[in-house]
Short mmCIF file of C-alpha atoms in Angstrom, two decimals:
data_model
loop_
_atom_site.label_atom_id
_atom_site.label_comp_id
_atom_site.label_asym_id
_atom_site.label_seq_id
_atom_site.Cartn_x
_atom_site.Cartn_y
_atom_site.Cartn_z
CA MET A 195 -55.11 -21.19 -41.93
CA TYR A 196 -54.87 -23.27 -45.07
CA LEU A 197 -57.54 -23.76 -47.75
CA TYR A 198 -57.49 -26.50 -50.30
CA GLN A 199 -58.28 -25.53 -53.86
CA ASP A 200 -57.97 -28.04 -56.69
CA ASN A 201 -56.22 -30.34 -54.21
CA LYS A 202 -53.68 -27.56 -53.46
CA GLU A 203 -53.00 -26.01 -50.07
CA VAL A 204 -53.56 -22.23 -50.04
CA PHE A 205 -52.36 -19.99 -47.16
CA ASN A 206 -55.13 -17.89 -45.49
CA VAL A 207 -53.80 -14.67 -43.98
CA THR A 208 -57.00 -13.83 -42.12
CA ASP A 209 -57.12 -17.11 -40.28
CA SER A 210 -53.42 -16.78 -39.34
CA VAL A 211 -53.87 -13.28 -37.91
CA THR A 212 -56.96 -14.45 -36.02
CA GLY A 213 -55.02 -17.37 -34.53
CA ILE A 214 -52.17 -15.14 -33.38
CA TRP A 215 -54.61 -12.67 -31.89
CA ASP A 216 -56.41 -15.45 -30.03
CA LYS A 217 -53.12 -16.66 -28.55
CA MET A 218 -52.11 -13.16 -27.47
CA ALA A 219 -55.55 -12.64 -25.96
CA GLY A 220 -55.14 -15.89 -24.06
CA TRP A 221 -51.76 -14.76 -22.75
CA VAL A 222 -53.20 -11.42 -21.67
CA ASP A 223 -56.03 -13.19 -19.90
CA LYS A 224 -53.60 -15.47 -18.09
CA LEU A 225 -51.43 -12.48 -17.18
CA ILE A 226 -54.42 -10.61 -15.77
CA LEU A 227 -55.58 -13.67 -13.87
CA ASN A 228 -52.08 -14.35 -12.49
CA LEU A 229 -51.20 -10.69 -11.92
CA PRO A 230 -51.98 -10.85 -8.16
CA ASN A 231 -49.78 -13.95 -7.82
CA PHE A 232 -47.03 -12.28 -9.84
CA ILE A 233 -47.14 -9.18 -7.65
CA LEU A 234 -47.19 -11.37 -4.54
CA ALA A 235 -44.16 -13.29 -5.81
CA ILE A 236 -42.26 -10.03 -6.31
CA LEU A 237 -43.25 -8.91 -2.82
CA VAL A 238 -42.05 -12.25 -1.45
CA MET A 239 -38.64 -11.80 -3.10
CA ILE A 240 -38.36 -8.21 -1.84
CA PHE A 241 -39.31 -9.39 1.64
CA PHE A 242 -36.68 -12.14 1.68
CA VAL A 243 -34.00 -9.79 0.35
CA PHE A 244 -34.86 -7.38 3.17
CA ILE A 245 -34.80 -10.24 5.69
CA ALA A 246 -31.43 -11.37 4.32
CA LYS A 247 -29.95 -7.91 4.91
CA LEU A 248 -31.23 -7.84 8.49
CA VAL A 249 -29.98 -11.34 9.25
CA VAL A 250 -26.60 -10.55 7.67
CA LYS A 251 -26.19 -7.49 9.90
CA PHE A 252 -27.17 -9.50 12.97
CA VAL A 253 -24.80 -12.38 12.12
CA ARG A 254 -21.94 -9.97 11.38
CA ARG A 255 -22.45 -8.12 14.67
CA LEU A 256 -22.71 -11.38 16.60
CA MET A 257 -19.54 -12.85 15.07
CA ARG A 258 -17.59 -9.65 15.68
CA LYS A 259 -18.47 -9.87 19.36
CA SER A 260 -17.07 -13.42 19.38
CA ASN A 261 -13.74 -12.07 18.01
CA ALA A 262 -14.01 -14.12 14.82
CA SER A 263 -11.61 -13.27 12.00
CA SER A 264 -12.81 -11.06 9.18
CA SER A 265 -12.43 -13.88 6.65
CA ILE A 266 -14.72 -16.16 8.68
CA ILE A 267 -17.27 -13.37 9.03
CA ASP A 268 -17.32 -12.62 5.29
CA ILE A 269 -17.75 -16.24 4.23
CA SER A 270 -20.39 -16.99 6.89
CA VAL A 271 -22.37 -13.90 5.95
CA SER A 272 -22.24 -14.82 2.25
CA PHE A 273 -23.59 -18.31 2.91
CA VAL A 274 -26.42 -17.02 5.10
CA LYS A 275 -27.43 -14.47 2.49
CA ILE A 276 -27.44 -17.04 -0.34
CA ILE A 277 -29.54 -19.50 1.64
CA ILE A 278 -32.18 -16.92 2.61
CA ILE A 279 -32.53 -15.57 -0.93
CA ALA A 280 -32.72 -19.11 -2.35
CA VAL A 281 -35.57 -19.94 0.06
CA GLY A 282 -37.39 -16.79 -1.04
CA PHE A 283 -36.93 -17.72 -4.72
CA PHE A 284 -38.46 -21.17 -4.25
CA ILE A 285 -41.40 -19.73 -2.27
CA ALA A 286 -41.98 -17.17 -5.07
CA LEU A 287 -42.13 -19.99 -7.62
CA GLY A 288 -44.67 -21.75 -5.45
CA VAL A 289 -46.80 -18.61 -5.26
CA LEU A 290 -46.80 -18.46 -9.07
CA ASP A 291 -48.03 -22.07 -9.08
CA LEU A 292 -44.94 -23.13 -10.98
CA ASN A 293 -44.38 -26.39 -9.13
CA LYS A 294 -43.51 -28.15 -12.35
CA VAL A 295 -41.06 -25.41 -13.20
CA LEU A 296 -39.61 -25.70 -9.69
CA THR A 297 -39.12 -29.43 -10.13
CA SER A 298 -37.48 -28.86 -13.51
CA VAL A 299 -35.23 -26.17 -12.05
CA LEU A 300 -34.08 -28.45 -9.25
CA ALA A 301 -33.47 -31.34 -11.63
CA GLY A 302 -31.62 -29.10 -14.06
CA ALA A 303 -29.60 -27.58 -11.24
CA GLY A 304 -28.57 -31.07 -10.17
CA VAL A 305 -27.38 -32.01 -13.65
CA VAL A 306 -25.65 -28.67 -14.20
CA GLY A 307 -24.06 -28.86 -10.76
CA LEU A 308 -22.66 -32.32 -11.54
CA ALA A 309 -21.25 -31.14 -14.86
CA ILE A 310 -19.75 -28.03 -13.31
CA GLY A 311 -18.31 -30.07 -10.46
CA LEU A 312 -16.52 -32.39 -12.86
CA ALA A 313 -15.26 -29.51 -15.00
CA LEU A 314 -14.11 -27.36 -12.08
CA GLN A 315 -12.57 -29.85 -9.71
CA GLY A 316 -9.54 -27.65 -9.06
CA THR A 317 -11.71 -24.60 -8.41
CA LEU A 318 -13.94 -26.55 -6.03
CA HIS A 319 -10.88 -27.82 -4.20
CA ASN A 320 -9.78 -24.22 -3.70
CA THR A 321 -13.29 -23.26 -2.58
CA PHE A 322 -13.49 -25.94 0.10
CA SER A 323 -9.91 -25.19 1.11
CA GLY A 324 -10.89 -21.53 1.49
CA ILE A 325 -13.73 -22.54 3.81
CA ILE A 326 -11.30 -24.62 5.86
CA LEU A 327 -8.78 -21.76 6.06
CA SER A 328 -11.46 -19.28 7.05
CA PHE A 329 -12.30 -21.31 10.14
CA ARG A 330 -8.68 -21.90 11.16
CA SER A 331 -7.31 -19.53 13.75
CA GLU A 332 -3.75 -20.22 12.55
CA LEU A 333 -4.25 -17.97 9.53
CA GLU A 334 -5.86 -14.53 9.69
CA VAL A 335 -5.71 -11.27 7.78
CA GLY A 336 -2.69 -9.23 8.92
CA ASP A 337 -0.52 -12.25 9.78
CA TRP A 338 2.96 -12.62 8.32
CA ILE A 339 3.35 -16.09 6.82
CA GLU A 340 5.90 -18.06 4.83
CA SER A 341 4.52 -20.65 2.41
CA ASN A 342 5.32 -22.11 -1.01
CA ASP A 343 8.63 -20.18 -1.13
CA PHE A 344 6.84 -16.87 -0.56
CA ALA A 345 6.71 -14.65 2.53
CA GLY A 346 4.42 -11.73 3.23
CA GLU A 347 1.52 -10.22 5.13
CA VAL A 348 -1.89 -11.78 4.55
CA GLN A 349 -4.13 -9.25 2.82
CA GLU A 350 -7.15 -11.41 2.00
CA VAL A 351 -8.48 -14.94 2.48
CA ASN A 352 -11.31 -15.70 0.06
CA LEU A 353 -12.92 -18.79 -1.43
CA ARG A 354 -10.30 -19.08 -4.17
CA ASN A 355 -6.92 -17.97 -2.87
CA VAL A 356 -4.84 -16.27 -0.21
CA VAL A 357 -3.38 -12.87 -1.13
CA ILE A 358 -0.15 -11.85 0.62
CA LYS A 359 1.93 -8.69 0.30
CA GLN A 360 5.68 -9.25 0.25
CA SER A 361 8.25 -6.94 1.79
CA ASP A 362 8.88 -5.43 -1.67
CA ASN A 363 5.19 -4.38 -1.76
CA ASN A 364 4.28 -6.90 -4.47
CA LEU A 365 1.15 -9.03 -4.12
CA VAL A 366 1.34 -12.81 -4.39
CA ILE A 367 -1.79 -14.87 -4.96
CA ILE A 368 -1.53 -18.44 -3.65
CA PRO A 369 -4.34 -20.95 -4.34
CA ASN A 370 -6.01 -22.16 -1.15
CA ILE A 371 -5.23 -25.79 -1.91
CA LYS A 372 -1.50 -24.97 -1.83
CA ILE A 373 -1.83 -23.51 1.66
CA VAL A 374 -3.87 -26.44 2.97
CA GLU A 375 -1.70 -29.20 1.49
CA ASN A 376 1.71 -27.63 2.19
CA PRO A 377 3.28 -26.47 5.46
CA PHE A 378 3.31 -22.76 6.22
CA LYS A 379 4.96 -20.71 8.94
CA ASN A 380 3.01 -17.98 10.73
CA LEU A 381 5.38 -15.52 12.38
CA SER A 382 2.48 -13.56 13.87
CA SER A 383 1.04 -16.49 15.79
CA THR A 384 3.53 -15.91 18.63
CA SER A 385 4.74 -12.62 20.07
CA ARG A 386 8.30 -13.83 20.70
CA SER A 387 10.71 -15.67 18.46
CA ARG A 388 14.26 -16.94 18.61
CA VAL A 389 16.75 -15.30 16.27
CA ILE A 390 19.72 -17.37 15.08
CA LEU A 391 22.89 -15.53 14.04
CA ASP A 392 25.97 -17.23 12.54
CA CYS A 393 29.42 -15.72 12.95
CA ARG A 394 33.13 -16.69 13.11
CA VAL A 395 36.45 -15.68 14.65
CA GLY A 396 40.10 -16.31 13.84
CA TYR A 397 42.07 -19.26 15.16
CA GLU A 398 44.33 -16.93 17.16
CA SER A 399 41.36 -15.67 19.24
CA ASP A 400 40.74 -16.59 22.87
CA LEU A 401 37.55 -18.62 22.45
CA GLU A 402 36.41 -18.24 26.05
CA GLU A 403 36.81 -14.47 25.79
CA VAL A 404 34.90 -14.41 22.50
CA GLU A 405 32.00 -16.29 24.09
CA LYS A 406 31.95 -14.02 27.12
CA ILE A 407 31.98 -10.81 25.04
CA THR A 408 29.29 -12.02 22.64
CA LEU A 409 26.93 -13.08 25.42
CA HIS A 410 27.44 -9.78 27.22
CA VAL A 411 26.73 -7.74 24.06
CA ILE A 412 23.55 -9.59 23.13
CA GLU A 413 22.16 -9.61 26.67
CA ASN A 414 22.58 -5.83 26.87
CA ILE A 415 20.64 -5.25 23.63
CA PHE A 416 17.84 -7.82 23.83
CA ASP A 417 15.96 -8.39 27.07
CA GLN A 418 15.39 -12.07 27.75
CA LYS A 419 12.18 -12.92 29.58
CA GLU A 420 11.43 -15.81 31.90
CA ASN A 421 12.61 -19.17 30.54
CA GLU A 422 14.54 -17.34 27.83
CA LYS A 423 18.29 -16.91 27.56
CA VAL A 424 21.04 -16.13 25.10
CA GLU A 425 22.75 -19.28 23.83
CA PHE A 426 26.25 -19.48 22.39
CA ALA A 427 27.93 -22.49 20.77
CA TYR A 428 30.92 -23.12 18.53
CA THR A 429 29.83 -25.21 15.58
CA LYS A 430 32.71 -25.90 13.17
CA PHE A 431 36.40 -25.58 12.36
CA GLY A 432 36.45 -23.64 9.11
CA LYS A 433 39.29 -23.23 6.63
CA SER A 434 40.28 -19.83 7.95
CA SER A 435 38.13 -19.40 11.08
CA ILE A 436 36.17 -21.08 13.85
CA LYS A 437 32.42 -20.75 13.34
CA PHE A 438 29.90 -20.17 16.10
CA VAL A 439 26.18 -19.47 16.46
CA VAL A 440 24.42 -17.20 18.93
CA ARG A 441 20.68 -17.53 19.58
CA PHE A 442 18.52 -15.02 21.41
CA TRP A 443 14.85 -14.10 21.90
CA THR A 444 13.12 -10.92 20.78
CA ASP A 445 9.70 -9.56 19.82
CA VAL A 446 8.82 -10.78 16.33
CA SER A 447 5.59 -10.41 14.35
CA LYS A 448 7.01 -10.36 10.80
CA GLN A 449 10.19 -11.11 8.88
CA ARG A 450 11.30 -7.48 9.13
CA ASP A 451 11.68 -7.81 12.92
CA ILE A 452 14.13 -10.71 12.49
CA LEU A 453 16.07 -8.81 9.82
CA PHE A 454 16.65 -5.74 12.00
CA ALA A 455 17.32 -7.81 15.12
CA LYS A 456 20.21 -9.43 13.26
CA HIS A 457 21.26 -5.98 12.05
CA LYS A 458 21.53 -4.62 15.60
CA ALA A 459 23.31 -7.73 16.82
CA ILE A 460 25.92 -7.65 14.03
CA LEU A 461 26.69 -3.96 14.60
CA ALA A 462 27.15 -4.49 18.35
CA ILE A 463 29.23 -7.67 18.00
CA ARG A 464 31.52 -6.13 15.38
CA LYS A 465 32.07 -3.01 17.48
CA SER A 466 32.85 -5.01 20.60
CA PHE A 467 35.23 -7.34 18.72
CA ASN A 468 37.13 -4.32 17.34
CA GLU A 469 37.46 -2.83 20.82
CA ASN A 470 38.91 -6.11 22.10
CA SER A 471 41.15 -6.79 19.06
CA ILE A 472 39.21 -9.87 18.02
CA GLN A 473 39.50 -10.55 14.32
CA ILE A 474 36.73 -11.82 12.06
CA PRO A 475 38.78 -13.31 9.22
CA PHE A 476 37.81 -13.74 5.65
CA PRO A 477 38.85 -16.61 3.35
CA ILE A 478 42.21 -16.13 1.60
CA LYS A 479 43.27 -18.04 -1.49
CA THR A 480 47.01 -18.43 -2.25
CA LEU A 481 48.03 -19.14 -5.82
CA ASP A 482 51.14 -21.39 -5.96
CA PHE A 483 52.68 -21.63 -9.41
CA GLY A 484 55.55 -23.90 -8.26
CA LYS A 485 59.25 -23.09 -7.90
CA ASN A 486 60.39 -25.06 -10.95
CA LYS A 487 57.75 -23.72 -13.29
CA LEU A 488 59.34 -20.30 -13.70
CA SER A 489 62.75 -19.66 -15.20
CA SER A 490 64.86 -16.54 -15.14
CA GLU A 491 67.20 -15.26 -17.75
CA THR A 492 70.29 -13.08 -17.33
CA ILE A 493 71.09 -10.68 -20.11
CA HIS A 494 74.68 -9.42 -20.33
CA ILE A 495 75.31 -6.19 -22.20
CA ASN A 496 78.77 -5.33 -23.41
CA SER A 497 78.77 -1.61 -23.12
CA LYS A 498 82.21 -1.26 -24.66
CA THR A 499 81.32 -3.09 -27.80
CA ASP A 500 78.13 -1.10 -28.09
CA SER A 501 80.02 2.18 -27.78
CA ASP A 502 82.62 1.10 -30.33
CA SER A 503 80.01 0.09 -32.83
CA SER A 504 78.27 3.38 -32.35
CA LYS A 505 81.50 5.20 -33.09
CA GLU A 506 81.96 3.21 -36.26
CA GLU A 507 78.49 4.23 -37.36
#
């Protein structure tokens, strides 16, 4: 490439072009020689992708027969697919006789994985929490849950978060780690639930009669099954009323069921109390300004004097 003339280095274009051509010719030769292996590697990848699709369908069908939740099925299928394709990738590298490259890839993947793990600790926590949630029967898509001061129907459980739809139709995304580390209530896990309703009556009321009427009203509206009953108890002497609580069982799968159960109970109790002249008082505040704090004045008008002065005018 370089010639020396008078102890000076001179660039030779012909030699440079010849060198580049030789390298390209060597690459073409290697490509032709390795073309069968390259085609075989592609066929291996296509084969493993096809196998992954078949296995995924089989696993999905098998898990559906076992009544597994949709979130468990999706995550399990994703893992199976990734593992099969990864095996096919490594076999394709072996077919290309890239063992050194394979070793480098594995070593690099280990270093990169460590770096990513340190940088994404929170994300990995959510990922592992998502795996845990997916295999827990206490939380499934369609359930109504209360957690982290939010309540709604579970729309999705993925590897990062849980998506719930609130009663106002807004979506709330809660990180999986928050669900795993904090308590949550699942209203859909049981078909029946106890509804607690607070109420009060005036001090002039017959308390035994109030209890009898309330129990009769609730028992007529809500059927109580075996080992279930309506419970009534006075709880407190208030400033203007006596407070009581009534508890009864009803079918509940979401917060809306509790809301309208209370609605029906309040309408029926209020109607029955009116029919029986039972008052539900409300707090009354009396403002006392004190007897000695106000003074009155008496104004005397001399009508005669006023009339005389008017005449003079």
